[in-house]
Each structure stands twice: as C-alpha cells, then as structure tokens.
XYZ file of C-alpha atoms in Angstrom:
381
model
C -3.042 32.540 27.264
C -1.835 30.518 24.254
C -4.257 30.571 21.465
C -5.630 27.152 20.480
C -4.867 26.297 16.916
C -7.362 24.198 15.034
C -5.615 21.732 12.796
C -6.327 21.767 9.121
C -8.724 19.160 7.897
C -6.192 18.063 5.325
C -2.866 16.276 5.788
C -0.754 18.330 3.316
C -3.317 20.527 1.560
C -6.838 20.117 0.093
C -5.503 20.069 -3.557
C -2.656 17.740 -2.725
C -4.713 15.252 -0.720
C -7.539 15.098 -3.219
C -5.105 14.642 -6.131
C -2.757 12.055 -4.535
C -4.436 10.424 -1.555
C -8.053 10.145 -2.507
C -8.608 10.317 -6.257
C -6.219 7.628 -7.464
C -8.096 4.839 -5.778
C -11.536 6.146 -6.866
C -10.296 6.530 -10.494
C -9.017 2.980 -10.477
C -12.433 1.724 -9.363
C -14.112 3.602 -12.186
C -11.637 2.387 -14.693
C -12.117 -1.365 -13.776
C -15.921 -0.919 -13.669
C -15.852 0.513 -17.150
C -13.427 -2.145 -18.398
C -15.764 -4.749 -17.019
C -18.712 -3.189 -18.670
C -16.924 -3.092 -22.023
C -15.615 -6.674 -21.675
C -11.997 -6.058 -20.898
C -10.287 -8.300 -19.933
C -12.034 -11.080 -22.004
C -10.576 -13.801 -19.848
C -11.092 -13.198 -16.146
C -9.426 -16.435 -15.006
C -5.897 -15.051 -15.075
C -3.707 -16.030 -12.154
C -1.013 -14.212 -10.042
C 0.214 -10.784 -11.055
C 2.214 -9.907 -7.886
C 4.907 -12.440 -8.431
C 5.256 -13.872 -11.902
C 3.201 -11.238 -13.683
C 1.525 -13.569 -16.210
C -1.902 -12.069 -15.527
C -1.594 -8.751 -17.165
C -0.595 -7.380 -20.602
C 3.180 -6.594 -20.399
C 2.816 -2.866 -20.600
C 0.115 -2.824 -17.867
C 2.285 -5.132 -15.701
C 5.320 -2.854 -16.115
C 3.218 0.133 -15.198
C 1.567 -1.366 -12.131
C 4.163 -3.680 -10.694
C 7.674 -2.124 -11.190
C 6.184 1.311 -11.828
C 4.022 1.662 -8.771
C 4.028 -1.447 -6.504
C 7.818 -2.067 -6.362
C 8.679 1.689 -6.642
C 6.683 2.646 -3.601
C 8.715 0.099 -1.602
C 11.955 1.836 -2.422
C 10.543 5.290 -1.504
C 11.214 4.210 2.122
C 14.848 5.131 1.371
C 13.858 8.750 1.151
C 11.898 8.523 4.445
C 14.647 6.871 6.475
C 18.004 5.756 5.005
C 18.656 8.955 2.953
C 17.495 11.278 5.586
C 20.742 11.991 7.481
C 19.155 13.073 10.734
C 16.771 10.023 10.867
C 19.567 7.694 9.927
C 21.903 8.910 12.676
C 19.078 8.769 15.140
C 17.715 5.372 14.140
C 20.846 3.507 12.935
C 20.322 0.506 15.109
C 16.660 0.065 14.046
C 17.383 0.765 10.351
C 20.264 -1.770 10.400
C 18.615 -4.440 12.521
C 15.230 -4.641 10.762
C 16.641 -5.758 7.337
C 18.983 -8.270 9.033
C 16.125 -9.800 11.052
C 13.804 -9.755 8.038
C 16.283 -11.722 5.951
C 16.776 -14.266 8.704
C 13.087 -14.676 9.154
C 12.485 -15.002 5.435
C 15.173 -17.719 5.368
C 13.455 -19.657 8.137
C 9.965 -19.209 6.474
C 11.133 -20.416 3.154
C 12.693 -23.434 4.686
C 9.140 -24.645 5.433
C 8.384 -24.479 1.772
C 7.660 -22.022 -0.943
C 3.792 -21.879 -0.374
C 4.344 -21.387 3.385
C 6.639 -18.472 2.786
C 4.389 -16.743 0.255
C 1.291 -17.395 2.425
C 2.981 -15.730 5.389
C 4.079 -12.783 3.340
C 0.606 -12.537 1.841
C -1.024 -12.146 5.236
C 1.581 -9.744 6.332
C 0.977 -7.741 3.122
C -2.755 -7.503 3.853
C -2.061 -6.246 7.377
C 0.357 -3.635 6.049
C -2.003 -2.484 3.398
C -4.878 -2.093 5.887
C -2.554 -0.241 8.410
C -1.618 2.274 5.787
C -5.260 3.166 5.408
C -5.581 3.325 9.120
C -2.703 5.731 9.264
C -4.269 8.124 6.785
C -7.688 7.753 8.670
C -5.957 8.773 11.912
C -4.497 11.888 10.396
C -7.786 13.018 9.005
C -9.933 12.162 12.081
C -7.623 14.094 14.392
C -9.280 17.331 13.247
C -12.697 16.431 14.572
C -11.597 17.108 18.238
C -14.203 14.940 19.946
C -12.473 15.313 23.352
C -15.619 14.393 25.248
C -15.948 11.012 23.642
C -13.792 8.398 22.049
C -16.727 6.745 20.398
C -16.715 8.562 17.028
C -13.021 7.705 16.236
C -13.626 4.151 17.581
C -16.392 3.772 15.147
C -14.205 5.229 12.377
C -11.496 2.578 13.222
C -14.073 -0.282 13.270
C -15.399 0.852 9.917
C -11.994 0.979 8.400
C -11.248 -2.626 9.516
C -14.766 -3.775 8.515
C -14.587 -2.355 4.909
C -11.072 -3.944 4.456
C -11.276 -7.007 6.497
C -14.688 -8.363 5.433
C -13.795 -8.439 1.733
C -10.572 -10.417 2.593
C -12.695 -12.707 4.746
C -15.219 -13.110 1.827
C -12.210 -14.062 -0.308
C -11.437 -17.003 1.965
C -15.032 -18.164 2.222
C -16.523 -17.803 -1.244
C -16.814 -21.268 -2.861
C -14.446 -21.313 -5.917
C -12.293 -18.660 -4.361
C -11.217 -15.800 -6.539
C -9.574 -15.629 -10.057
C -6.614 -13.833 -8.511
C -4.147 -14.303 -5.715
C -2.146 -11.881 -3.512
C 1.208 -13.361 -4.468
C 0.770 -16.812 -5.826
C -1.931 -19.542 -6.060
C -2.806 -21.027 -2.727
C -1.236 -18.375 -0.575
C -4.583 -17.692 1.238
C -6.247 -20.472 3.264
C -9.523 -21.396 1.789
C -12.676 -22.507 3.725
C -15.399 -22.542 1.289
C -18.859 -21.841 2.812
C -21.574 -20.154 0.838
C -23.795 -19.317 3.842
C -20.897 -17.575 5.571
C -19.684 -15.744 2.488
C -23.255 -14.411 1.873
C -23.513 -13.348 5.472
C -20.222 -11.439 5.152
C -21.389 -9.819 1.980
C -24.657 -8.670 3.660
C -22.848 -7.538 6.803
C -20.482 -5.300 4.778
C -23.503 -3.377 3.296
C -25.310 -3.254 6.607
C -22.278 -1.655 8.328
C -21.641 0.788 5.431
C -25.205 1.981 5.476
C -25.318 2.113 9.263
C -22.018 4.084 9.446
C -23.086 6.470 6.728
C -26.499 7.118 8.625
C -24.551 7.884 11.783
C -22.344 10.468 10.012
C -25.366 12.144 8.573
C -26.944 12.323 12.061
C -23.713 13.735 13.670
C -23.520 16.283 10.835
C -27.185 17.362 11.526
C -26.395 17.643 15.205
C -23.587 20.124 14.348
C -20.680 17.886 15.003
C -17.414 18.610 13.096
C -17.037 15.868 10.471
C -13.735 15.620 8.573
C -14.428 15.496 4.776
C -10.965 13.951 4.244
C -11.940 11.194 6.652
C -15.218 10.427 4.815
C -13.511 10.510 1.417
C -10.778 8.173 2.555
C -13.297 5.691 3.839
C -15.296 5.939 0.659
C -12.117 5.415 -1.316
C -10.962 2.411 0.806
C -14.535 0.665 0.875
C -14.871 1.164 -2.948
C -11.362 -0.177 -3.655
C -11.589 -3.246 -1.428
C -15.284 -4.100 -2.373
C -14.991 -3.723 -6.121
C -11.465 -5.064 -6.445
C -12.178 -8.257 -4.332
C -15.868 -8.895 -4.034
C -17.740 -7.325 -6.909
C -15.408 -8.166 -9.802
C -13.646 -11.434 -10.018
C -10.552 -10.883 -12.173
C -6.974 -10.196 -11.650
C -7.009 -6.811 -13.611
C -9.538 -5.388 -11.291
C -7.882 -6.548 -8.172
C -4.370 -5.551 -9.203
C -5.228 -2.099 -10.576
C -7.312 -0.987 -7.627
C -5.127 -2.569 -4.965
C -1.736 -1.374 -6.310
C -2.856 2.127 -7.409
C -4.698 2.946 -4.102
C -1.732 1.757 -1.974
C 1.280 2.757 -3.946
C 0.420 6.148 -5.315
C -0.621 7.799 -2.128
C 2.361 6.419 -0.301
C 4.856 7.731 -2.804
C 3.111 11.068 -2.779
C 3.355 11.288 1.001
C 7.108 10.393 0.882
C 7.670 12.905 -1.922
C 6.077 15.598 0.209
C 8.134 14.515 3.189
C 11.281 14.589 1.112
C 10.505 18.031 -0.106
C 10.067 19.221 3.438
C 13.173 17.516 4.666
C 15.390 18.186 1.590
C 18.145 19.707 3.618
C 18.621 16.324 5.292
C 18.968 14.447 1.996
C 22.081 13.889 0.030
C 23.271 16.932 -2.006
C 22.099 15.506 -5.252
C 18.583 15.222 -4.044
C 18.704 18.443 -2.076
C 19.619 20.262 -5.316
C 16.934 18.613 -7.338
C 14.325 19.231 -4.722
C 14.909 22.942 -4.994
C 13.246 22.764 -8.416
C 9.700 21.323 -8.593
C 9.959 19.640 -11.968
C 13.453 18.294 -11.340
C 12.406 17.013 -8.001
C 9.595 14.925 -9.461
C 11.908 13.645 -12.283
C 14.788 12.643 -9.964
C 12.444 11.036 -7.386
C 10.585 8.979 -10.007
C 13.724 7.923 -11.908
C 15.550 6.786 -8.845
C 12.523 4.634 -7.789
C 11.889 3.327 -11.247
C 15.579 2.335 -11.751
C 15.606 0.378 -8.406
C 12.264 -1.280 -9.066
C 13.259 -2.361 -12.669
C 16.585 -3.748 -11.337
C 14.776 -5.743 -8.652
C 12.311 -7.103 -11.221
C 15.227 -7.986 -13.543
C 16.694 -10.070 -10.627
C 13.423 -11.778 -10.006
C 12.998 -12.623 -13.667
C 16.538 -13.662 -14.279
C 16.925 -15.923 -11.268
C 13.478 -16.938 -10.144
C 10.434 -16.447 -12.429
C 12.122 -16.596 -15.855
C 9.042 -15.380 -17.731
C 9.814 -12.049 -19.311
C 12.830 -12.287 -21.538
C 11.315 -9.773 -23.965
C 11.081 -7.184 -21.165
C 14.302 -7.842 -19.379
C 16.641 -8.961 -22.104
C 17.404 -12.336 -20.527
C 18.463 -15.024 -22.980
C 17.193 -18.541 -22.660
C 20.659 -19.816 -21.869
C 20.952 -17.399 -18.968
C 17.464 -18.317 -17.764
C 18.242 -22.035 -17.877
C 21.334 -21.687 -15.707
C 20.999 -18.861 -13.266
C 19.390 -19.433 -9.866
C 18.940 -23.226 -10.189
C 18.620 -24.726 -6.765
C 19.172 -21.416 -5.082
C 15.682 -20.217 -4.655
C 15.712 -20.780 -0.794
C 18.329 -17.924 -0.592
C 17.448 -15.864 -3.611
C 13.741 -15.390 -2.798
C 14.344 -14.221 0.804
C 17.135 -11.943 -0.595
C 15.084 -10.427 -3.395
C 11.991 -9.996 -1.189
C 14.022 -8.229 1.515
C 13.263 -4.608 0.446
C 9.497 -5.381 0.570
C 9.716 -7.281 3.800
C 11.744 -4.492 5.325
C 9.213 -1.940 4.072
C 6.365 -3.809 5.785
C 8.131 -3.775 9.126
C 9.729 -0.406 9.060
C 6.410 1.300 8.137
C 5.150 0.283 11.551
C 7.862 2.361 13.179
C 8.527 5.294 10.831
C 4.998 6.806 10.631
C 4.000 6.698 14.215
C 3.557 10.018 16.016
C 5.523 10.881 19.247
C 9.018 11.810 20.194
C 10.632 8.929 18.401
C 9.481 10.478 15.106
C 9.780 14.078 15.991
C 10.574 14.936 12.268
C 6.948 14.104 11.498
C 5.553 16.857 13.767
C 7.211 19.521 11.625
C 6.296 17.819 8.363
C 2.643 17.342 9.206
C 2.545 20.967 10.152
C 2.627 21.986 6.548
C -0.882 23.116 5.977
C -2.986 24.692 3.159
C -0.163 25.034 0.674
C -1.845 25.187 -2.734
C -5.401 24.529 -1.286
C-alpha cells in the first residue's frame, strides 16, 4: 500500500515563505503606520502614483513603481516565455494573449482615456485579489478537511471579504480617497455615508467572527495552516490600512505594491531556480550561483521596467525629465496625438500579465511543471 504523504504547510519552505510571501506586506503596514504617526507625508492629498507618479518623492517612486510594480510584471517572462518547455507547449496561448490584449486595449481606449483606465483599474483589482487567492489555496491544501468543504469555503469568503469590502468602501465613502488606482476618476463613485459605515462595521464583524471560528477549530483539534492564517492576516492588514484606515497615496501605494509585487517576484525566482535547465543558457549559468542568480534576475527586470517607464515618460506622461533624461524639446514633440496607440502598446506587458496569470498558475495537467516545482519542500526551513 502506497504511503500517504502529508503536504508541507509551506509553499517553498518556512523561512522562504515568511521572508518573501508574508513579511513584506506586514512590514509595509508597520512602515505606513509609523510614517503616519510621525507626520509623513505632510500632505495626504497627493494624487495618482500608478501612472504619472507625481504623488511620491522621486526616489520612492523609482523604488516602488519601476523597482517593484513594473518589474514584477516582467518576471512573467521567466515563468513562461523564457521557459523553453513551457513556451513550446503553450506557444499558441503565449502568442495569442498579447495580440488579443493589444486589440482589446485599442478598442477600450477608443471610448476615451478615462474609460480605458477605469476598465484596467477594475481588472487590476481582480488580478490583485486573485493572486492572494492563489497563495491561500496553496496554504489551505494542507489542512486535508476531506469530510467537509466548509472550512475552505469560509477561507475563500474571508479572502474576498477582506479585499472586496475595502474596495467597496472606497467607492462609497463621501469624498472618496486621496489616491487612485491609475488615475483620478478611474473608480465609479457612489457616496453614501450609511453604506460606507455599514461596510466598515461588516469588515470587522467578519474578521472577528472568522478569527473566533479558527480558534474553535484549533481547540477541537483540527489542523489549521499557520501559513494560511498569516496570509489572511497579511492581506486584511494591507487592504484595510492602505485603503480604509489611512487616506493618503503613500500608504496605499507602499502597502499595495509591496504586498503584491515582492511575493510574486519571489515565487517566480524560486520557480526559475527550479526550472533553470529550461531557461536560456545565460540564465541557467547564473542560476547555478545563488548571488549571481539574484543579481541577474533583478538586473534584467529592472532594465526592462526602467525602459518601459522611460517610454511612458517620453511619449505620454512627460513629467520626469530629471529621472529619464528627456529634454523639453523631445517631450514637446514625441507622442503628440498618438496616445490612442501608444497607451495600449505601453500597457501591453501589464495587460498580458493580468490575463496570463489566470492560466499559468492553475494546477492540473496543463501546468504539469508546477507539480514538480511545488513539491520542493522544507529547503532552508
């Protein structure tokens, strides 16, 4: 009789998960709370940081937007396009998705700038939530509650509650928030104080109720994944503090970008290390050395991210000549009248990343490479 193997409670290892999947978001929450306590930033009424980048000090914007937010988008190249076996098996999907995304973006932008950015904002919210759901599924799988689907159903509902309610609050609170996802007006607003207060109370009622149930199940001897609980704590803290509790662009951007981008890049890095033999020789050789692997992985992503932001600034936003070396003459001439094509083109990597993620990280035979990767357990724990 084949021995039943109990899965590890961690995705990669305890040390790796805590360092890269859980801690970044929690640290970002602590940082923004301390910053708020000590009065930074002084002006909470910033504006959008995801697009033009006026909201943050230049060094912080460079660190968060090109350094994390845009870089994590390009890490998809390691997960799919630069993995030879995955590319050969998914050529049609990996070629068709960018093409369809570009056509869709052109159509959406034809309805107007605000319509396009609004559609992308709602798609981004869905993408951010689904990433947390993916991590939750990996952690919850170890609880093995075969006699009942209710525990995981409760976990799923909680994940959607602690992410969805803050976004709903954002739509309902009179006066809105002093930040946007991409640009001012990209979220529909329906100011209603009674509803926003109800949403705020419901958030805490659900969190307290869920926590009480987890304590009860633990007392009853049920196996509770510590990774799952830490992930939900991380997620609830980031979305509540960044959107509801604090009302400034610094808090929203720091918590939102760090908690989404850092864990994703860490996961792709671990995947790339596991699949290094399928990567181009230059990456295979670098991944044979830990320090060199981190350096090459980071430099490639930073180079691509910085290049994309140079294009945005040169042709569309024209707001950071001191960062990207764009002269006023160039800024005045380039991209005039071409935004309907340039914006969909420059946004293509991010749009493609949103869509492909829904295919690349699902379990099953279509992603058989993940079965081996997620079998790496307890290394360095």
